[in-house]
Amino acid sequence: MIPLHVIPKSPKRKGLLMRLYYLWQEGFTQVGHAVAALLIFSMFAGAVPGFWAAWVFCGLDFMYILALVPSLFMTARKSKFKTDNITVRNVYEGETATVSLHLTAIDKLNAASLGCFRMDSTLACDESNLISLAAGETTEISCRIRTKKRGAFTIPKVSVIIPEINGALRFASNSGTAELLVFPHPLHLGSFPFLTSGASGIVFAPLLMPSLTRGMDFVGVREYREGDSLRDLHHKAFARYGRPFTKEFETERGAGAILVLDTAARNLREKSSVEMLIRLAAGIGLWLLERHALGRFFIGDDEISLVQGDGGESFLESLARIPPASFRMLSTANTQKLWSPAARPLGPVLRVGLFATEDPLVHKQVILDSHFKTTEELKELISDDVLSVNAKRLERVFESSRDTEVSL
């Protein structure tokens, strides 16, 4: 098991040192690592004057490694198999993903495992246990990938690993590539009173009342939420379970609030809060989706196509694909680019960003203030249209417990 911090970052152009690292990682087992390390140690020990025994041991160790190469070649040639259907289970940041494939043995496989190599430095693979297959047998084999940060990651090499019979070397057969999406861990939004407060909240309030924006198609029953119309109560479910339930209707496509995520940062301090801003936007978006109040979603000026009824997966996928903050994302302090979509929105607009803008198209804004404040208040109402959330305070809440509900 390799700690995350010891995996080097893969460069765009792989040099000799990176190729040697790949050979060390993919071609040697733990026994092989020990043998190779002893070889290198004996070479340095042989530099000591008069310590000739180290060179004798170094030569014997080197001959042993050379003898393993034909054995590895024969093991790889005799182990015939085929693979297909590589699947990846996407997860939230900090969780463990699963990569699996179907393995079919053409000839008998005495030992095989699955591993992923040459990945991003924030990912680490835990290879599967060794399995054996009879000729013609098919099974699904899986390995696990520990994640650290959100993002869209390419797995360049998903490999079936065949160990050499002496257990020092191994052959990693490339079975293909895969993509792993690590979703941002959303902040749990318990309530959102700011959305319907003040004069600008009048345009958002009807969206939280399904009876005003619903379609005609009945889709199911759910528990009653504050703001639901009493005429939509499901009396049979109420009588059966002893608590109120509401009829749920299909929402008209495109009807709802427009959520705009602006990840632009003006300085390094704001850039350090981009990841927390994405988590905040994820919580707000899922809160709106749960209430069928999210009509359209934009990242900057680009509209993201949301798949209806997928439980927010397409929404989280778009957040996972946002590139990490870099110096190129910084804008000048005096320049505030206004939101300019290709088509003028018809619904109310909620903007989530790192600083407030005076935009006539935006009705309300939630900004993540990265400046350090002595106050312990999580949020500060600047106006009826702008709510400031203390980034440092929010990070403390998030680090203490990711399941803590936040009220905005």
CSV table of N, CA, C and O in Angstrom, one decimal, residues 150 271-272 274-275 323-327 329:
chain,number,residue,atom,x,y,z
A,150,ARG,N,-11.4,16.0,-5.5
A,150,ARG,CA,-12.4,15.8,-6.6
A,150,ARG,C,-11.7,16.1,-8.0
A,150,ARG,O,-10.6,16.7,-8.0
A,271,LYS,N,-8.4,32.1,-4.6
A,271,LYS,CA,-8.1,30.9,-5.3
A,271,LYS,C,-8.1,29.7,-4.4
A,271,LYS,O,-8.5,28.6,-4.7
A,272,SER,N,-7.6,29.9,-3.2
A,272,SER,CA,-7.6,28.8,-2.2
A,272,SER,C,-8.9,28.4,-1.7
A,272,SER,O,-9.1,27.3,-1.1
A,274,VAL,N,-11.6,28.0,-3.8
A,274,VAL,CA,-12.4,27.6,-5.0
A,274,VAL,C,-13.0,26.2,-4.7
A,274,VAL,O,-14.2,25.9,-5.0
A,275,GLU,N,-12.3,25.3,-4.1
A,275,GLU,CA,-12.8,23.9,-3.8
A,275,GLU,C,-14.0,24.0,-2.8
A,275,GLU,O,-14.9,23.3,-3.0
A,323,PRO,N,-11.8,22.3,-13.9
A,323,PRO,CA,-10.3,22.2,-13.7
A,323,PRO,C,-9.9,22.7,-12.3
A,323,PRO,O,-10.6,23.7,-11.8
A,324,PRO,N,-8.8,22.2,-11.7
A,324,PRO,CA,-8.4,22.8,-10.5
A,324,PRO,C,-7.9,24.2,-10.6
A,324,PRO,O,-7.6,24.7,-11.7
A,325,ALA,N,-8.0,25.0,-9.6
A,325,ALA,CA,-7.7,26.4,-9.6
A,325,ALA,C,-6.2,26.5,-9.9
A,325,ALA,O,-5.4,25.8,-9.4
A,326,SER,N,-5.9,27.5,-10.8
A,326,SER,CA,-4.5,27.8,-11.2
A,326,SER,C,-4.3,29.3,-11.4
A,326,SER,O,-5.3,30.0,-11.3
A,327,PHE,N,-3.1,29.7,-11.6
A,327,PHE,CA,-2.8,31.1,-11.8
A,327,PHE,C,-3.5,31.7,-13.0
A,327,PHE,O,-3.8,32.8,-13.0
A,329,MET,N,-6.5,31.2,-13.8
A,329,MET,CA,-7.8,31.5,-13.4
A,329,MET,C,-7.9,32.9,-12.7
A,329,MET,O,-9.1,33.4,-12.5
